[in-house]
Tab-separated table of C-alpha atoms in Angstrom:
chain	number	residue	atom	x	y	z
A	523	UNK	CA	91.421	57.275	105.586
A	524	UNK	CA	88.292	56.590	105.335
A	525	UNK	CA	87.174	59.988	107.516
A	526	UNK	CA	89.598	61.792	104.590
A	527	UNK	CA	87.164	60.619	102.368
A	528	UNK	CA	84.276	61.548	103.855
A	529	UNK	CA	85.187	65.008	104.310
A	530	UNK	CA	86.690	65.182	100.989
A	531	UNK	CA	83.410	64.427	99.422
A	532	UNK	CA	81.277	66.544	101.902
A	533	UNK	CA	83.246	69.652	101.704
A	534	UNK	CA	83.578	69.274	97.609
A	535	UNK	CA	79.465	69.366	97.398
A	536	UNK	CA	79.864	72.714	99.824
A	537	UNK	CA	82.070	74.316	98.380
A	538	UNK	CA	80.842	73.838	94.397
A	539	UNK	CA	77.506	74.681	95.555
A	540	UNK	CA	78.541	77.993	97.048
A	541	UNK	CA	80.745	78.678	94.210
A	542	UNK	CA	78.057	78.350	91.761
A	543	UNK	CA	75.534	80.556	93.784
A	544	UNK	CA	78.407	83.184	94.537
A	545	UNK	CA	80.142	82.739	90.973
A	546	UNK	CA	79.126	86.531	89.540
A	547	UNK	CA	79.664	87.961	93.207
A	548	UNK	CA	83.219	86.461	93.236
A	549	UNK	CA	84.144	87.094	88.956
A	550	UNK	CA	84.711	83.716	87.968
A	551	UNK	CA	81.574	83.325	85.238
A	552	UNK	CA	82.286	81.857	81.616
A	553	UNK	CA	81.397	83.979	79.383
A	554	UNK	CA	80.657	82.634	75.736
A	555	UNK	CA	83.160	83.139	72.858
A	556	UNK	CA	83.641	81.869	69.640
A	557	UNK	CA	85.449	78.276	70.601
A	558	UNK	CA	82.354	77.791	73.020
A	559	UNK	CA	80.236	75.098	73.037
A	560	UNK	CA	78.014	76.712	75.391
A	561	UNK	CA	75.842	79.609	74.661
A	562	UNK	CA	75.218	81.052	78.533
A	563	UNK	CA	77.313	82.253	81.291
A	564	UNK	CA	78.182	79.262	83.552
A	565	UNK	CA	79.762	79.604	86.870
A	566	UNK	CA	83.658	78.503	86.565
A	567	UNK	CA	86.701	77.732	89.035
A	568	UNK	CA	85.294	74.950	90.707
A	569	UNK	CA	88.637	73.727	91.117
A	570	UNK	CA	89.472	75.856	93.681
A	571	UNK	CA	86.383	73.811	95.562
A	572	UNK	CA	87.372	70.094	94.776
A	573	UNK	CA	91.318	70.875	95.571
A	574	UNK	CA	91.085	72.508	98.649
A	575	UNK	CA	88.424	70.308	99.890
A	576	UNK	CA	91.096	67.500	98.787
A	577	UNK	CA	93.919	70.209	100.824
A	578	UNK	CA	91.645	70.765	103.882
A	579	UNK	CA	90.942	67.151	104.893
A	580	UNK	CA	94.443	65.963	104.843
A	581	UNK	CA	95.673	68.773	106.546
A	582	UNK	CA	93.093	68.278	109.168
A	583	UNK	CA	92.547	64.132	109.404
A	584	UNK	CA	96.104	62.867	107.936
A	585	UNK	CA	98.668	65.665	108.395
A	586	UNK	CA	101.320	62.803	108.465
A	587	UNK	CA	100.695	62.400	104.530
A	588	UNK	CA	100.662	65.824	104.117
A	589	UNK	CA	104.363	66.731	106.080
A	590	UNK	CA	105.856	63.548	104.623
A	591	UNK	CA	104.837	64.905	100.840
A	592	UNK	CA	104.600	68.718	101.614
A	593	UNK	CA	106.568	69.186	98.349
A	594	UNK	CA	103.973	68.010	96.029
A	595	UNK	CA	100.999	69.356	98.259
A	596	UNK	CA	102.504	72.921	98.350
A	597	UNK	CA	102.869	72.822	94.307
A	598	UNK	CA	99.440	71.471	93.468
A	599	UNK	CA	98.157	74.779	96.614
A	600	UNK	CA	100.690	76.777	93.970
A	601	UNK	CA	99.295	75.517	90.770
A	602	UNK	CA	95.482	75.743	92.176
A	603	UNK	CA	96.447	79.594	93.275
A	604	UNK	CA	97.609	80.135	89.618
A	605	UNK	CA	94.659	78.502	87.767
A	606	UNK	CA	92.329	81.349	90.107
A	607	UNK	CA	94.350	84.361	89.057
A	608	UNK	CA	93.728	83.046	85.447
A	609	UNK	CA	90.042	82.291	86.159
A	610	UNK	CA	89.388	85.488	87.715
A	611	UNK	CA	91.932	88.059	85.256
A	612	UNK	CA	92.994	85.829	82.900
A	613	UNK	CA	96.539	85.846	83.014
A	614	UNK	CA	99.068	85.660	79.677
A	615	UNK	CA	100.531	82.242	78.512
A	616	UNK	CA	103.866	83.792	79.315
A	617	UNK	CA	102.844	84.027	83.342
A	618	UNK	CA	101.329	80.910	83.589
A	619	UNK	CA	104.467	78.982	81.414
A	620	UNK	CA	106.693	80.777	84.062
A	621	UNK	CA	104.677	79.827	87.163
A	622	UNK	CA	104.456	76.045	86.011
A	623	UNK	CA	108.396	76.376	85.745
A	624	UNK	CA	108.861	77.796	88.950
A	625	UNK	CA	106.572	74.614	90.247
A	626	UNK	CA	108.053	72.418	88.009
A	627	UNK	CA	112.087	73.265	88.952
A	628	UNK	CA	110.866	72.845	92.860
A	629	UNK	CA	109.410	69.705	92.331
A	630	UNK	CA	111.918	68.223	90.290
A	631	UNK	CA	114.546	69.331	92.882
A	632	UNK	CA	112.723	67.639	95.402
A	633	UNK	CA	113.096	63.929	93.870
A	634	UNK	CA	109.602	63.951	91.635
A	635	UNK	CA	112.541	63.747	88.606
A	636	UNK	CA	111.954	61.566	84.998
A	637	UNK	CA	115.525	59.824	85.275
A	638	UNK	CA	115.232	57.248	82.529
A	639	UNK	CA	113.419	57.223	78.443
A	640	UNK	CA	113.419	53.177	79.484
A	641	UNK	CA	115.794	50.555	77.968
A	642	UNK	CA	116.271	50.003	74.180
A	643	UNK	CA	118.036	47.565	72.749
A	644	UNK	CA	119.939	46.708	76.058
A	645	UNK	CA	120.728	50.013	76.920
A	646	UNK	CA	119.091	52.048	79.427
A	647	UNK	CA	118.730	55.669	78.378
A	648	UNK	CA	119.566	57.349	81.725
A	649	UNK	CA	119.471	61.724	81.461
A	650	UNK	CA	122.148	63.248	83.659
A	651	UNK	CA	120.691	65.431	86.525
A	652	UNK	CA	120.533	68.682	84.766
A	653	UNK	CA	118.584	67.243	81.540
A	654	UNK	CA	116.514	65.080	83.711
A	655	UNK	CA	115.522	68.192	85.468
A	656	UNK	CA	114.697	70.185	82.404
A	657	UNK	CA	113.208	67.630	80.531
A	658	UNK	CA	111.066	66.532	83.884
A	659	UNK	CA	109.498	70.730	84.382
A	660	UNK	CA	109.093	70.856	80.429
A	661	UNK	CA	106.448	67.330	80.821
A	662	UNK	CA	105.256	68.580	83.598
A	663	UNK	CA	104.375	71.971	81.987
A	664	UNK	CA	103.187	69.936	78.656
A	665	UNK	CA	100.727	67.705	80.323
A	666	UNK	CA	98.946	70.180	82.478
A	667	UNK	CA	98.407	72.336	79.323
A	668	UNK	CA	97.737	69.556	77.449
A	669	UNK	CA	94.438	68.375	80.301
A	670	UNK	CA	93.970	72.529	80.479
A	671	UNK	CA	93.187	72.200	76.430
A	672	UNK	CA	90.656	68.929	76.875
A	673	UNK	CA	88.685	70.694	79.136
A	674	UNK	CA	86.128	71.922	76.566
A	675	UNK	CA	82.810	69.461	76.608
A	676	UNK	CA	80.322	69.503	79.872
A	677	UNK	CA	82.451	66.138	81.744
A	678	UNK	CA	85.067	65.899	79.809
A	679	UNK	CA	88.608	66.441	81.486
A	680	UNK	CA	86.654	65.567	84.694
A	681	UNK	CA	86.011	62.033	83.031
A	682	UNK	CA	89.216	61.489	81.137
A	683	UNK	CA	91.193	62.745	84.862
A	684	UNK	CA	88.799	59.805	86.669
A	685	UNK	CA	89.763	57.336	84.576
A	686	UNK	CA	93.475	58.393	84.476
A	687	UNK	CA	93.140	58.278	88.289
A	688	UNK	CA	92.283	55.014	88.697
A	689	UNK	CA	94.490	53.489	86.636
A	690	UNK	CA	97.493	55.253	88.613
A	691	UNK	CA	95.516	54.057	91.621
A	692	UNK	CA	95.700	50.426	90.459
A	693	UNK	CA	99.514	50.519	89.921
A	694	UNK	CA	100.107	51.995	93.322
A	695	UNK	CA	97.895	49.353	95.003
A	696	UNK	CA	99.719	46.710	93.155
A	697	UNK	CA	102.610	48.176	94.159
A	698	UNK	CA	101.758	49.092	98.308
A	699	UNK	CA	102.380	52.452	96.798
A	700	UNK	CA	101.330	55.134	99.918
A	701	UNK	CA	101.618	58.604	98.153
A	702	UNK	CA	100.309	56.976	94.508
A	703	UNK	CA	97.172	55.720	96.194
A	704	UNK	CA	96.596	58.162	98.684
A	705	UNK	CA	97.330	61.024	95.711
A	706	UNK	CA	94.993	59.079	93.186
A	707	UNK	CA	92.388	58.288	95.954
A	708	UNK	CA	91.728	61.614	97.259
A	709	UNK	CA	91.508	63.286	93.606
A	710	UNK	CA	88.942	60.216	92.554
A	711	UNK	CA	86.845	61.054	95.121
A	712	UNK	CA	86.237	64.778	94.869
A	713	UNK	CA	86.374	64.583	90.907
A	714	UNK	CA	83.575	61.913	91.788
A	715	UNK	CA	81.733	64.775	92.848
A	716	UNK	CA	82.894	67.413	91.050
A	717	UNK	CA	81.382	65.886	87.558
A	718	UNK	CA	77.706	65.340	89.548
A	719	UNK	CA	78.135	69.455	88.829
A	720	UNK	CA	79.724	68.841	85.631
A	721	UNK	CA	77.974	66.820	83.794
A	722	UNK	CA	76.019	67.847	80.743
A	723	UNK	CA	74.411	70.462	80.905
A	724	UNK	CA	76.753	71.515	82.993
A	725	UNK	CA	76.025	73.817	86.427
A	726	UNK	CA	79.684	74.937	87.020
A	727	UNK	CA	83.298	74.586	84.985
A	728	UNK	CA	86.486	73.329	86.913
A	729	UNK	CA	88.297	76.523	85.288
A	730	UNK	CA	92.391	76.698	84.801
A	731	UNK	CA	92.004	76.008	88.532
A	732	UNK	CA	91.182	72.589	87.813
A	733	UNK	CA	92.492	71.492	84.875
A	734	UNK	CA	95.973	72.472	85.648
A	735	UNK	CA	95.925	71.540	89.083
A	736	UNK	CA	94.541	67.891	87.601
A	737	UNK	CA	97.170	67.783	84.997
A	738	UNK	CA	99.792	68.686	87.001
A	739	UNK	CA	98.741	65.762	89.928
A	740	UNK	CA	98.593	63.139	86.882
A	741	UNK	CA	101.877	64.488	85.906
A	742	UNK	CA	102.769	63.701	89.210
A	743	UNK	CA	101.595	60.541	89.542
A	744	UNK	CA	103.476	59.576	85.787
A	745	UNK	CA	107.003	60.312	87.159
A	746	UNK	CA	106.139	58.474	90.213
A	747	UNK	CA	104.785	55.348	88.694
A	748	UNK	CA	107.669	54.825	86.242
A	749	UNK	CA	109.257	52.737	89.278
A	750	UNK	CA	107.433	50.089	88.343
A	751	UNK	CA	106.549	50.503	84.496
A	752	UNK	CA	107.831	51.385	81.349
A	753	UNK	CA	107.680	55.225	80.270
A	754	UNK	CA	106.143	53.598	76.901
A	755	UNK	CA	103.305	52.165	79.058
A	756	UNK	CA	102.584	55.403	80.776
A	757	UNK	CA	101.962	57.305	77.343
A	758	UNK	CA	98.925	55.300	77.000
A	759	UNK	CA	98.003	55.940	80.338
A	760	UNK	CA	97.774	59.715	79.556
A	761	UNK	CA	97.626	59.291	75.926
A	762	UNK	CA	94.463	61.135	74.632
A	763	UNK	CA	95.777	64.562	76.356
A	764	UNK	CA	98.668	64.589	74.883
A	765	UNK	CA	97.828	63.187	71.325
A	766	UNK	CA	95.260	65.766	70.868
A	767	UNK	CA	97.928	68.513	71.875
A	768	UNK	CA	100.163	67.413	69.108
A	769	UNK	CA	97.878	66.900	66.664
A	770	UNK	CA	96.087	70.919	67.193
A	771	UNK	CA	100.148	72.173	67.504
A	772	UNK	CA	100.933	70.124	63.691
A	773	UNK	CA	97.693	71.519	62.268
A	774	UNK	CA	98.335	75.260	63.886
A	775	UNK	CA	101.849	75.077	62.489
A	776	UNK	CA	101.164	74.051	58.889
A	777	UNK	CA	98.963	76.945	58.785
A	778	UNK	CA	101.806	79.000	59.191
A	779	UNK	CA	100.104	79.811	62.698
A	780	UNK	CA	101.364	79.922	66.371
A	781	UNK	CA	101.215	76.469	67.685
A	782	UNK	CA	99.657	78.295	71.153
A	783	UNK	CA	97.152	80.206	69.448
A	784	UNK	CA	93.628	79.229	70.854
A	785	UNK	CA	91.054	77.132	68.163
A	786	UNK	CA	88.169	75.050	67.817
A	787	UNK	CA	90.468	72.419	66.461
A	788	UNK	CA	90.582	69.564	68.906
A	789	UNK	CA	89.370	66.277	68.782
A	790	UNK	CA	86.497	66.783	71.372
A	791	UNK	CA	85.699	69.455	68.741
A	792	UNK	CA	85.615	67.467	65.842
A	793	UNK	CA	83.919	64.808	67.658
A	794	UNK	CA	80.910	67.420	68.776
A	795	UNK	CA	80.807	68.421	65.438
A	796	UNK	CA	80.624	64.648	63.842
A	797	UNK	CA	77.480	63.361	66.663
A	798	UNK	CA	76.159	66.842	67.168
A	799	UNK	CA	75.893	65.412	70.750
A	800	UNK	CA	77.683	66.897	74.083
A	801	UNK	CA	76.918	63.801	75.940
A	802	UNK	CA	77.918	60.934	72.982
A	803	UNK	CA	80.711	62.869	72.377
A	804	UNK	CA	82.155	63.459	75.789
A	805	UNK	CA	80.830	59.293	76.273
A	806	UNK	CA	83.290	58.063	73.508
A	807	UNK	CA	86.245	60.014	73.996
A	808	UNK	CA	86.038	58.511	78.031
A	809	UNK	CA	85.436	54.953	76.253
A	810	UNK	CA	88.819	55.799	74.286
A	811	UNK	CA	90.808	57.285	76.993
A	812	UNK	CA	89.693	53.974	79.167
A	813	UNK	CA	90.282	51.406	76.286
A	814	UNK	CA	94.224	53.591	76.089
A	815	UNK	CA	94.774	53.248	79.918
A	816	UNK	CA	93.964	49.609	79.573
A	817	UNK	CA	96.394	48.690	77.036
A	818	UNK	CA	99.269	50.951	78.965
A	819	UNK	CA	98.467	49.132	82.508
A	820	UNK	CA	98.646	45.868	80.184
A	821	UNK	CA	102.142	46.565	78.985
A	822	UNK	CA	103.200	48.311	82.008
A	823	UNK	CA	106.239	45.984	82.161
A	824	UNK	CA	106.432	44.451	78.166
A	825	UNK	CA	109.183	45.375	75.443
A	826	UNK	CA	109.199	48.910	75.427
A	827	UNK	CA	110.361	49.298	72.031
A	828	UNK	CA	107.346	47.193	70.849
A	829	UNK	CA	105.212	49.767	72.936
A	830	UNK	CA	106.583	52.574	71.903
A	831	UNK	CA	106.179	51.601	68.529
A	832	UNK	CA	102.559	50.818	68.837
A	833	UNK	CA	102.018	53.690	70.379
A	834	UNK	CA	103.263	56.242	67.659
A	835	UNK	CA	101.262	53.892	65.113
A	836	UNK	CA	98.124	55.180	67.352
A	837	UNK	CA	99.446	58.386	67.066
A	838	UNK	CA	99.530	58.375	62.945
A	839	UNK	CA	96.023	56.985	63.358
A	840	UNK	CA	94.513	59.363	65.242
A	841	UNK	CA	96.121	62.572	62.939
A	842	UNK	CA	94.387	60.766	60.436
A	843	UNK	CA	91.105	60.377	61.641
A	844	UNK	CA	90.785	63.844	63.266
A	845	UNK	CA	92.167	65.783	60.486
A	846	UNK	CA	89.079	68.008	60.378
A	847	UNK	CA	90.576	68.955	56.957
A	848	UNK	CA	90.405	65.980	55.566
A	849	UNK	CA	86.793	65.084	54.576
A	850	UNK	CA	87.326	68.934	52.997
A	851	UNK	CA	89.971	68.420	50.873
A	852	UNK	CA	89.655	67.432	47.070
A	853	UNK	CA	92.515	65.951	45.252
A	854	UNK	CA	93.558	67.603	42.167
A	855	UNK	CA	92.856	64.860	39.618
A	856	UNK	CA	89.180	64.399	41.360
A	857	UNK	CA	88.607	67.991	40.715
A	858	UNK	CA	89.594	68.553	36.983
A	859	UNK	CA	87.343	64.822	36.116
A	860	UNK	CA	84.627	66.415	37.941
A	861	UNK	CA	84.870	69.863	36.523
A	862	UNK	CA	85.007	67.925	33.288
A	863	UNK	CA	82.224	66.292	33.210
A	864	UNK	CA	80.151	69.600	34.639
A	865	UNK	CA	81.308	70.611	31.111
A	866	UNK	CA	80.302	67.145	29.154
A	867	UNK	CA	76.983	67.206	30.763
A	868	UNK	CA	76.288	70.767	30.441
A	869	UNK	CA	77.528	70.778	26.497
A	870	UNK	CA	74.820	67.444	26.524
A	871	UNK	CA	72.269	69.332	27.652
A	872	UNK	CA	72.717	72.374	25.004
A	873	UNK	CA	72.419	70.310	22.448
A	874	UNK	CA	69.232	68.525	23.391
C-alpha cells in the first residue's frame, strides 16, 4: 500500500499544478459573485486532480481493491465526471439531483444500503428493502450537497473532509475494516495535498468535482461504518455538514424562499463575518467539526437514544447561535421603551 500512497500523493501535486497553470485554457476559473469571499478569478476543479490521482494508483498498484469494490469506485469516477460538467457549464440542480440518484439507486443495489435507524427502546427500527433503498440514495444525495454547500472558505471542506476521514479511518482500523481504511486512507492522503493548494489564500478550488465526490465517499464510508456503531454516533461524525444545511434550508424557508436557492447564509459565512478572518474562521469551524467527530467515535456504541438526544440539543444550539438574524432583531417592548425615551429626552432638551 504503501507504493499506492506514494503515487497518490505524487500524481495529486502533478496534476493540481497543471490544473492551476492550464485552468483558463481548460474553462474551469472561479469567477467572483456576490456569495464570494474572494475577489479574483482562482483556478477551480481540482477535484478532478486529487480523485483520479486516488483512481489511477489503485487501478495501477492494487487492482484487487479496485475489482473487489468496483461498485463504489465506478460511482465516485461517476460523481467526479458530474462535478466537471458542473465546473466547466454549470449544470441545473435538477441534473445533478438526478445524476446523484442514478449513483445513489446503483450503489444502494449493490449492498452500500442504510438497513437500520438503530434500536430504541428495545426495538430495532429495521426499513424494508424498498424504503431502505430510498431513504439510503436520498442521504446519500443530502450529504454530498450538504459538503458541496461548506465548501466556501480557502481550506474549508478540504479540512472538515480530513478530519471526517480519519475518524472513519480509526473505526475501520479498530475494526480490520479493508475497504473503510483503504477508502479513508487513500482520500487522507491526496486531500493532504490537495489543501497545501488550498489553503488560504488559496491557489486552486476543489470545484463540484470535489466536494461531491468527497461527500459522496464520506457518505460512503457512514453506511459502511454503521456495522459497528450507532447511526446516532455517526451524525456527529458528519455533523457540521449537515447542521449547517438545515439550519440555511429553516432560514430560506421562513423567508417564504426556496430552501435550494443559493445565499451567503451559512455558518462559515457568519463566522467570516464575526472574525473578519479567512484563516480563524476556517481554524474554528475544523476545531468544531474535530471536537463533533470526537464525541460520535466516543459514543460509537452508547445508548442511542441518549445520543440522539444530545445530538438534536446541539442542533437547537447551533440555530441559535448562527441565526445571523438574531443580533438584528429588536423585540417589540425594547423598541417602544427606547423610542420613548428618544421622546423624554428630546422633550428634556426643548425645555432647557
Amino acid at each position: 500500500m504503501l507504493t499506492v500512497f506514494i503515487s497518490i500523493f505524487i500524481l495529486s501535486f502533478v496534476f493540481i499544478l497543471l490544473l492551476i497553470k492550464y485552468s483558463e485554457f481548460l474553462g474551469l476559473q472561479d469567477i467572483p459573485n456576490a456569495r464570494s469571499a474572494h475577489k479574483k478569478i482562482i483556478p477551480r476543479s481540482a477535484g478532478v486532480g486529487f480523485v483520479s490521482s486516488v483512481l489511477i494508483s489503485l487501478l495501477i498498484f492494487n487492482p484487487d481493491h479496485i475489482f473487489t469494490s468496483y461498485c463504489i469506485y465506478l460511482s465516485i469516477f461517476a460523481i467526479m465526471l458530474v462535478g466537471l460538467f458542473d465546473d466547466r457549464f454549470s449544470l441545473s440542480h435538477r441534473y445533478k439531483f438526478i445524476a446523484l440518484f442514478v449513483v445513489g439507486i446503483y450503489i444502494a443495489l449493490h449492498g452500500v444500503l442504510i438497513n437500520s435507524l438503530g434500536t430504541y427502546f428495545g426495538y430495532d427500527l429495521t426499513m424494508p428493502i424498498w424504503i431502505a433503498t430510498i431513504f439510503t440514495v436520498f442521504a446519500i444525495i443530502g450529504f454530498s450537497n450538504a459538503l458541496n454547500l461548506m465548501d466556501g472558505l480557502d481550506g474549508l471542506a478540504g479540512g472538515l473532509s480530513l478530519i471526517m476521514l480519519l475518524t472513519f479511518f480509526s473505526i475501520g482500523y479498530m475494526h480490520n475494516d479493508e475497504l473503510i481504511m483503504t477508502l479513508s486512507l487513500v482520500f487522507i492522503v491526496t486531500i493532504s495535498v490537495f489543501l497545501y493548494f488550498n489553503w488560504y489564500p488559496a491557489q486552486i478550488f476543489m470545484g463540484d468535482s470535489g466536494s461531491l465526490t468527497l461527500g459522496f465517499v464520506i457518505s460512503v464510508l457512514s453506511i459502511k461504518s454503521l456495522a459497528y456503531m450507532t447511526p446516532s454516533a455517526v451524525l456527529f461524525i458528519v455533523a457540521l455538514p449537515l447542521i449547517d444545511t438545515f439550519i440555511v434550508m429553516r432560514r430560506r424557508i421562513q423567508r417564504g424562499q426556496s430552501p435550494f436557492k443559493a445565499d451567503k447564509n451559512h455558518i462559515h459565512h457568519f463566522m467570516y463575518k464575526t472574525k473578519v478572518n479567512v484563516k480563524v474562521s476556517v481554524k474554528l469551524l475544523i476545531y468544531i467539526q474535530l471536537a463533533l467527530s470526537v464525541i460520535g467515535y466516543q459514543l460509537r456504541n452508547e445508548n442511542q437514544i441518549l445520543s440522539l438526544v444530545l445530538f438534536f440539543l446541539l442542533m437547537y444550539v447551533f440555530l441559535n447561535l448562527f441565526d445571523q438574524r438574531f443580533r438584528y432583531r429588536v423585540p417589540k417592548k425594547k423598541e417602544k421603551l427606547t423610542s420613548i425615551r428618544k421622546v423624554f429626552k428630546k422633550s428634556t432638551k426643548e425645555k432647557l
